[in-house]
GROMACS .gro file of C-alpha atoms in nm:
model
  352
    1UNK     CA    1  -0.839   3.893  -1.809
    2UNK     CA    2  -0.726   3.783  -1.463
    3UNK     CA    3  -0.691   4.088  -1.241
    4UNK     CA    4  -0.461   4.103  -0.934
    5UNK     CA    5  -0.772   4.075  -0.714
    6UNK     CA    6  -0.867   3.746  -0.881
    7UNK     CA    7  -0.514   3.606  -0.907
    8UNK     CA    8  -0.514   3.490  -0.544
    9UNK     CA    9  -0.788   3.241  -0.629
   10UNK     CA   10  -0.571   3.067  -0.892
   11UNK     CA   11  -0.293   2.812  -0.846
   12UNK     CA   12   0.055   2.908  -0.956
   13UNK     CA   13   0.145   2.777  -1.307
   14UNK     CA   14   0.354   2.486  -1.179
   15UNK     CA   15   0.079   2.364  -0.946
   16UNK     CA   16  -0.188   2.415  -1.211
   17UNK     CA   17   0.011   2.206  -1.462
   18UNK     CA   18   0.062   1.929  -1.205
   19UNK     CA   19  -0.311   1.929  -1.123
   20UNK     CA   20  -0.402   1.912  -1.491
   21UNK     CA   21  -0.167   1.619  -1.562
   22UNK     CA   22  -0.286   1.435  -1.253
   23UNK     CA   23  -0.650   1.484  -1.356
   24UNK     CA   24  -0.588   1.360  -1.712
   25UNK     CA   25  -0.406   1.049  -1.587
   26UNK     CA   26  -0.676   0.980  -1.327
   27UNK     CA   27  -0.958   1.010  -1.579
   28UNK     CA   28  -0.771   0.792  -1.829
   29UNK     CA   29  -0.724   0.518  -1.570
   30UNK     CA   30  -1.090   0.539  -1.469
   31UNK     CA   31  -1.189   0.483  -1.829
   32UNK     CA   32  -0.960   0.178  -1.843
   33UNK     CA   33  -1.105   0.043  -1.519
   34UNK     CA   34  -1.470   0.070  -1.621
   35UNK     CA   35  -1.403  -0.036  -1.982
   36UNK     CA   36  -1.721  -0.050  -2.189
   37UNK     CA   37  -1.921   0.051  -1.882
   38UNK     CA   38  -1.754   0.393  -1.869
   39UNK     CA   39  -1.998   0.682  -1.896
   40UNK     CA   40  -1.895   1.038  -1.974
   41UNK     CA   41  -1.993   1.309  -1.731
   42UNK     CA   42  -1.951   1.685  -1.730
   43UNK     CA   43  -1.625   1.855  -1.837
   44UNK     CA   44  -1.503   1.529  -1.997
   45UNK     CA   45  -1.490   1.364  -1.657
   46UNK     CA   46  -1.633   1.029  -1.550
   47UNK     CA   47  -1.995   0.991  -1.447
   48UNK     CA   48  -1.906   0.770  -1.151
   49UNK     CA   49  -2.258   0.666  -1.050
   50UNK     CA   50  -2.366   0.570  -1.400
   51UNK     CA   51  -2.036   0.395  -1.474
   52UNK     CA   52  -2.059   0.190  -1.155
   53UNK     CA   53  -2.418   0.087  -1.232
   54UNK     CA   54  -2.329  -0.025  -1.584
   55UNK     CA   55  -2.014  -0.200  -1.459
   56UNK     CA   56  -2.207  -0.402  -1.199
   57UNK     CA   57  -2.476  -0.499  -1.448
   58UNK     CA   58  -2.213  -0.617  -1.696
   59UNK     CA   59  -2.023  -0.819  -1.434
   60UNK     CA   60  -2.344  -0.982  -1.314
   61UNK     CA   61  -2.440  -1.067  -1.672
   62UNK     CA   62  -2.103  -1.238  -1.717
   63UNK     CA   63  -2.163  -1.443  -1.405
   64UNK     CA   64  -1.875  -1.283  -1.211
   65UNK     CA   65  -2.101  -1.151  -0.935
   66UNK     CA   66  -2.364  -1.298  -0.710
   67UNK     CA   67  -2.677  -1.084  -0.657
   68UNK     CA   68  -2.590  -1.053  -0.288
   69UNK     CA   69  -2.253  -0.896  -0.371
   70UNK     CA   70  -2.389  -0.617  -0.588
   71UNK     CA   71  -2.480  -0.371  -0.314
   72UNK     CA   72  -2.158  -0.414  -0.115
   73UNK     CA   73  -1.930  -0.393  -0.419
   74UNK     CA   74  -2.119  -0.093  -0.553
   75UNK     CA   75  -2.078   0.090  -0.222
   76UNK     CA   76  -1.705   0.013  -0.207
   77UNK     CA   77  -1.640   0.130  -0.563
   78UNK     CA   78  -1.845   0.443  -0.495
   79UNK     CA   79  -1.633   0.517  -0.188
   80UNK     CA   80  -1.310   0.464  -0.383
   81UNK     CA   81  -1.402   0.688  -0.678
   82UNK     CA   82  -1.622   0.930  -0.485
   83UNK     CA   83  -1.518   1.069  -0.145
   84UNK     CA   84  -1.202   0.858  -0.156
   85UNK     CA   85  -1.054   1.093  -0.415
   86UNK     CA   86  -1.143   1.403  -0.218
   87UNK     CA   87  -0.887   1.557   0.013
   88UNK     CA   88  -0.940   1.709   0.357
   89UNK     CA   89  -0.958   2.082   0.414
   90UNK     CA   90  -0.626   2.257   0.357
   91UNK     CA   91  -0.568   2.346   0.721
   92UNK     CA   92  -0.623   1.985   0.825
   93UNK     CA   93  -0.385   1.853   0.558
   94UNK     CA   94  -0.120   2.113   0.646
   95UNK     CA   95  -0.148   2.023   1.014
   96UNK     CA   96  -0.102   1.654   0.929
   97UNK     CA   97   0.202   1.728   0.715
   98UNK     CA   98   0.366   1.930   0.991
   99UNK     CA   99   0.303   1.654   1.246
  100UNK     CA  100   0.441   1.393   1.005
  101UNK     CA  101   0.749   1.608   0.959
  102UNK     CA  102   0.805   1.631   1.335
  103UNK     CA  103   0.752   1.261   1.407
  104UNK     CA  104   0.904   1.090   1.101
  105UNK     CA  105   1.152   1.334   0.952
  106UNK     CA  106   1.450   1.201   1.147
  107UNK     CA  107   1.707   0.922   1.132
  108UNK     CA  108   1.556   0.734   1.426
  109UNK     CA  109   1.222   0.697   1.252
  110UNK     CA  110   1.402   0.598   0.932
  111UNK     CA  111   1.572   0.308   1.111
  112UNK     CA  112   1.231   0.180   1.220
  113UNK     CA  113   1.151   0.126   0.851
  114UNK     CA  114   1.416  -0.147   0.832
  115UNK     CA  115   1.147  -0.382   0.959
  116UNK     CA  116   0.989  -0.370   0.610
  117UNK     CA  117   1.281  -0.572   0.475
  118UNK     CA  118   1.206  -0.847   0.725
  119UNK     CA  119   0.840  -0.847   0.621
  120UNK     CA  120   0.952  -0.898   0.261
  121UNK     CA  121   1.112  -1.225   0.373
  122UNK     CA  122   0.781  -1.324   0.533
  123UNK     CA  123   0.608  -1.273   0.199
  124UNK     CA  124   0.869  -1.418  -0.034
  125UNK     CA  125   1.109  -1.627   0.172
  126UNK     CA  126   1.456  -1.554   0.309
  127UNK     CA  127   1.663  -1.652   0.003
  128UNK     CA  128   1.476  -1.438  -0.257
  129UNK     CA  129   1.474  -1.144  -0.013
  130UNK     CA  130   1.849  -1.164   0.052
  131UNK     CA  131   1.911  -1.194  -0.322
  132UNK     CA  132   1.698  -0.887  -0.391
  133UNK     CA  133   1.855  -0.692  -0.103
  134UNK     CA  134   2.215  -0.754  -0.208
  135UNK     CA  135   2.176  -0.722  -0.585
  136UNK     CA  136   2.106  -0.414  -0.793
  137UNK     CA  137   1.734  -0.341  -0.803
  138UNK     CA  138   1.594  -0.417  -1.149
  139UNK     CA  139   1.248  -0.297  -1.049
  140UNK     CA  140   1.233   0.061  -0.924
  141UNK     CA  141   0.960   0.258  -0.749
  142UNK     CA  142   0.963   0.497  -1.045
  143UNK     CA  143   0.822   0.210  -1.254
  144UNK     CA  144   0.504   0.244  -1.046
  145UNK     CA  145   0.493   0.623  -1.032
  146UNK     CA  146   0.549   0.650  -0.658
  147UNK     CA  147   0.569   1.000  -0.513
  148UNK     CA  148   0.461   0.926  -0.156
  149UNK     CA  149   0.556   0.657   0.094
  150UNK     CA  150   0.197   0.545   0.145
  151UNK     CA  151  -0.157   0.665   0.078
  152UNK     CA  152  -0.167   0.822   0.425
  153UNK     CA  153   0.106   1.070   0.320
  154UNK     CA  154  -0.043   1.165  -0.018
  155UNK     CA  155  -0.085   1.541  -0.031
  156UNK     CA  156  -0.083   1.838  -0.268
  157UNK     CA  157  -0.099   2.111  -0.004
  158UNK     CA  158   0.162   2.385   0.043
  159UNK     CA  159   0.344   2.193   0.318
  160UNK     CA  160   0.372   1.868   0.122
  161UNK     CA  161   0.704   1.953  -0.044
  162UNK     CA  162   0.853   2.048   0.292
  163UNK     CA  163   0.733   1.717   0.437
  164UNK     CA  164   0.881   1.516   0.150
  165UNK     CA  165   1.214   1.700   0.173
  166UNK     CA  166   1.229   1.632   0.546
  167UNK     CA  167   1.163   1.263   0.485
  168UNK     CA  168   1.436   1.265   0.221
  169UNK     CA  169   1.708   1.428   0.430
  170UNK     CA  170   1.613   1.235   0.743
  171UNK     CA  171   1.666   0.907   0.556
  172UNK     CA  172   1.304   0.795   0.590
  173UNK     CA  173   1.240   0.797   0.214
  174UNK     CA  174   1.562   0.609   0.136
  175UNK     CA  175   1.494   0.328   0.383
  176UNK     CA  176   1.131   0.305   0.273
  177UNK     CA  177   1.245   0.278  -0.088
  178UNK     CA  178   1.485   0.000   0.008
  179UNK     CA  179   1.204  -0.194   0.176
  180UNK     CA  180   0.957  -0.154  -0.112
  181UNK     CA  181   1.207  -0.228  -0.388
  182UNK     CA  182   1.337  -0.530  -0.197
  183UNK     CA  183   0.984  -0.666  -0.173
  184UNK     CA  184   0.907  -0.602  -0.542
  185UNK     CA  185   1.231  -0.759  -0.663
  186UNK     CA  186   1.214  -1.056  -0.426
  187UNK     CA  187   0.859  -1.122  -0.548
  188UNK     CA  188   0.985  -1.129  -0.906
  189UNK     CA  189   1.265  -1.370  -0.809
  190UNK     CA  190   1.017  -1.591  -0.624
  191UNK     CA  191   0.767  -1.611  -0.909
  192UNK     CA  192   1.039  -1.662  -1.171
  193UNK     CA  193   1.153  -1.974  -0.987
  194UNK     CA  194   0.804  -2.089  -0.892
  195UNK     CA  195   0.681  -2.128  -1.249
  196UNK     CA  196   0.959  -2.380  -1.321
  197UNK     CA  197   0.804  -2.624  -1.073
  198UNK     CA  198   0.499  -2.801  -1.230
  199UNK     CA  199   0.325  -2.856  -0.896
  200UNK     CA  200   0.375  -2.497  -0.780
  201UNK     CA  201   0.280  -2.375  -1.125
  202UNK     CA  202  -0.056  -2.546  -1.092
  203UNK     CA  203  -0.115  -2.376  -0.756
  204UNK     CA  204  -0.008  -2.043  -0.908
  205UNK     CA  205  -0.264  -2.075  -1.189
  206UNK     CA  206  -0.540  -2.168  -0.945
  207UNK     CA  207  -0.466  -1.867  -0.722
  208UNK     CA  208  -0.425  -1.601  -0.991
  209UNK     CA  209  -0.672  -1.711  -1.261
  210UNK     CA  210  -0.964  -1.518  -1.103
  211UNK     CA  211  -0.757  -1.199  -1.100
  212UNK     CA  212  -0.588  -1.221  -1.441
  213UNK     CA  213  -0.836  -1.428  -1.643
  214UNK     CA  214  -0.737  -1.441  -2.010
  215UNK     CA  215  -0.414  -1.251  -1.934
  216UNK     CA  216  -0.276  -1.531  -1.715
  217UNK     CA  217  -0.092  -1.700  -2.005
  218UNK     CA  218   0.072  -1.369  -2.094
  219UNK     CA  219   0.177  -1.329  -1.730
  220UNK     CA  220   0.336  -1.676  -1.717
  221UNK     CA  221   0.515  -1.629  -2.050
  222UNK     CA  222   0.652  -1.291  -1.936
  223UNK     CA  223   0.779  -1.435  -1.608
  224UNK     CA  224   0.957  -1.712  -1.798
  225UNK     CA  225   1.112  -1.456  -2.030
  226UNK     CA  226   1.218  -1.237  -1.736
  227UNK     CA  227   1.022  -0.942  -1.875
  228UNK     CA  228   0.995  -0.699  -1.582
  229UNK     CA  229   0.834  -0.433  -1.802
  230UNK     CA  230   0.531  -0.643  -1.889
  231UNK     CA  231   0.204  -0.491  -1.765
  232UNK     CA  232   0.078  -0.818  -1.616
  233UNK     CA  233   0.406  -0.880  -1.433
  234UNK     CA  234   0.398  -0.533  -1.282
  235UNK     CA  235   0.038  -0.585  -1.173
  236UNK     CA  236   0.131  -0.915  -1.005
  237UNK     CA  237   0.416  -0.752  -0.811
  238UNK     CA  238   0.186  -0.463  -0.719
  239UNK     CA  239  -0.052  -0.717  -0.565
  240UNK     CA  240   0.229  -0.840  -0.340
  241UNK     CA  241   0.331  -0.490  -0.234
  242UNK     CA  242  -0.032  -0.396  -0.163
  243UNK     CA  243  -0.069  -0.713   0.042
  244UNK     CA  244   0.199  -0.588   0.281
  245UNK     CA  245   0.171  -0.208   0.279
  246UNK     CA  246  -0.114   0.050   0.255
  247UNK     CA  247   0.016   0.206  -0.066
  248UNK     CA  248  -0.312   0.298  -0.233
  249UNK     CA  249  -0.668   0.407  -0.160
  250UNK     CA  250  -0.802   0.057  -0.219
  251UNK     CA  251  -0.603  -0.065   0.084
  252UNK     CA  252  -0.759   0.188   0.320
  253UNK     CA  253  -1.059   0.127   0.551
  254UNK     CA  254  -1.402   0.230   0.425
  255UNK     CA  255  -1.434   0.489   0.704
  256UNK     CA  256  -1.108   0.650   0.587
  257UNK     CA  257  -1.246   0.687   0.235
  258UNK     CA  258  -1.586   0.808   0.350
  259UNK     CA  259  -1.474   1.107   0.558
  260UNK     CA  260  -1.178   1.305   0.419
  261UNK     CA  261  -1.169   1.549   0.712
  262UNK     CA  262  -1.158   1.265   0.966
  263UNK     CA  263  -0.852   1.101   0.809
  264UNK     CA  264  -0.640   1.282   1.066
  265UNK     CA  265  -0.765   1.020   1.312
  266UNK     CA  266  -0.574   0.760   1.110
  267UNK     CA  267  -0.241   0.939   1.138
  268UNK     CA  268   0.044   0.686   1.184
  269UNK     CA  269  -0.215   0.408   1.220
  270UNK     CA  270  -0.262   0.284   0.863
  271UNK     CA  271   0.045   0.058   0.878
  272UNK     CA  272  -0.084  -0.095   1.202
  273UNK     CA  273  -0.426  -0.150   1.047
  274UNK     CA  274  -0.257  -0.315   0.749
  275UNK     CA  275  -0.063  -0.531   0.993
  276UNK     CA  276  -0.391  -0.653   1.145
  277UNK     CA  277  -0.526  -0.716   0.795
  278UNK     CA  278  -0.228  -0.937   0.709
  279UNK     CA  279  -0.282  -1.151   1.017
  280UNK     CA  280  -0.657  -1.166   0.951
  281UNK     CA  281  -0.612  -1.267   0.588
  282UNK     CA  282  -0.315  -1.502   0.610
  283UNK     CA  283  -0.376  -1.654   0.953
  284UNK     CA  284  -0.710  -1.611   1.128
  285UNK     CA  285  -0.930  -1.668   0.822
  286UNK     CA  286  -0.740  -1.989   0.742
  287UNK     CA  287  -0.761  -2.101   1.103
  288UNK     CA  288  -1.142  -2.092   1.087
  289UNK     CA  289  -1.144  -2.391   0.849
  290UNK     CA  290  -1.027  -2.729   0.968
  291UNK     CA  291  -0.849  -2.815   0.641
  292UNK     CA  292  -0.640  -2.493   0.645
  293UNK     CA  293  -0.603  -2.449   1.021
  294UNK     CA  294  -0.246  -2.576   1.033
  295UNK     CA  295  -0.144  -2.341   0.751
  296UNK     CA  296  -0.304  -2.047   0.932
  297UNK     CA  297  -0.119  -2.124   1.256
  298UNK     CA  298   0.207  -2.160   1.062
  299UNK     CA  299   0.155  -1.824   0.890
  300UNK     CA  300   0.077  -1.651   1.220
  301UNK     CA  301   0.390  -1.788   1.386
  302UNK     CA  302   0.601  -1.693   1.083
  303UNK     CA  303   0.465  -1.340   1.069
  304UNK     CA  304   0.502  -1.285   1.445
  305UNK     CA  305   0.859  -1.416   1.436
  306UNK     CA  306   0.964  -1.201   1.140
  307UNK     CA  307   0.789  -0.893   1.278
  308UNK     CA  308   0.960  -0.937   1.616
  309UNK     CA  309   1.301  -0.992   1.455
  310UNK     CA  310   1.260  -0.677   1.246
  311UNK     CA  311   1.151  -0.470   1.543
  312UNK     CA  312   1.434  -0.591   1.765
  313UNK     CA  313   1.690  -0.522   1.492
  314UNK     CA  314   1.564  -0.166   1.457
  315UNK     CA  315   1.569  -0.121   1.835
  316UNK     CA  316   1.929  -0.240   1.859
  317UNK     CA  317   2.043   0.005   1.589
  318UNK     CA  318   1.856   0.295   1.750
  319UNK     CA  319   2.004   0.216   2.094
  320UNK     CA  320   2.353   0.205   1.939
  321UNK     CA  321   2.292   0.542   1.772
  322UNK     CA  322   2.173   0.695   2.100
  323UNK     CA  323   2.461   0.545   2.300
  324UNK     CA  324   2.227   0.332   2.509
  325UNK     CA  325   2.276  -0.024   2.625
  326UNK     CA  326   2.056  -0.263   2.430
  327UNK     CA  327   1.819  -0.468   2.647
  328UNK     CA  328   1.717  -0.781   2.454
  329UNK     CA  329   1.431  -0.874   2.686
  330UNK     CA  330   1.287  -0.525   2.696
  331UNK     CA  331   1.306  -0.495   2.316
  332UNK     CA  332   1.141  -0.833   2.261
  333UNK     CA  333   0.851  -0.752   2.493
  334UNK     CA  334   0.797  -0.410   2.337
  335UNK     CA  335   0.799  -0.554   1.983
  336UNK     CA  336   0.547  -0.824   2.074
  337UNK     CA  337   0.316  -0.554   2.212
  338UNK     CA  338   0.354  -0.363   1.884
  339UNK     CA  339   0.233  -0.673   1.704
  340UNK     CA  340  -0.113  -0.603   1.848
  341UNK     CA  341  -0.090  -0.226   1.804
  342UNK     CA  342   0.035  -0.137   2.153
  343UNK     CA  343   0.367  -0.069   2.323
  344UNK     CA  344   0.502  -0.138   2.670
  345UNK     CA  345   0.395   0.205   2.797
  346UNK     CA  346   0.038   0.165   2.677
  347UNK     CA  347   0.027  -0.191   2.806
  348UNK     CA  348   0.152  -0.070   3.145
  349UNK     CA  349  -0.169   0.128   3.191
  350UNK     CA  350  -0.367  -0.196   3.184
  351UNK     CA  351  -0.116  -0.398   3.386
  352UNK     CA  352   0.067  -0.157   3.617
   0.00000   0.00000   0.00000
């Protein structure tokens, strides 16, 4: 029997049920991820260390891994399923939630999120993005089980509901939803048209075969049939969203995963880090090779242009809301500084 003295150590029924469901889903997905390499641990949970070891051995046996990759991949998977799934201390998480509420729970911050729509056009092209923006959204965030804007905001502490409600009534959640759903739907439009072109179809197969393997034919057939509910189609669109936004643990830096209590140092920085990652992946890495240098330069110019256009559009709307005169030059300079993670005030300290 639970006495009143012991009751304070238990979650309320609603929270306990949510925790139980979340745990069951998490363990089920772990079992799917590891497949035949999954090893049962205590309390019907996953033995992460043993499962990782068996998984790596199996992948190496199949020829999917080089011996030199084993250690690095093992460490990354361990971080993801080990400390990555642990949360910070409650007082740290509550402090983060309160600060998020103060800085992002307002209309001005919501307007800043309009830049995500511009980044969707960088990923998928202007025409598919406009089509997705103006039409009813066939693919919804609920299809992916979203409850938080990004991994950085994931929380189950007492202040999390207050934070989410503030985001909702300040418009931040609505604009973020618009940006994410526009990207997901524009990606579907892009791929649906791409597979009709034989040359582009060949490039598509070459790019995605390593990721989808034997499921690639199912993916192509589902895209041709317009099946948005197909598991492979949803996974493909998730790849595109993850490419542009830090929506899951796997998109976070290793140091973020390793130290739950130090994640407060990443507050409001994960999107900027993702921004750097996009430029690194789509521009600088390509620019290292002579044969892809031109493509890398093109991608960098395109991303910088779209990012600047999105930032300036947000600035103009915020100035209009605040009754201020919009300064095009000032906005352009400030947005370019943001491209490298700074702003005009920070930059002024280095160049007074």
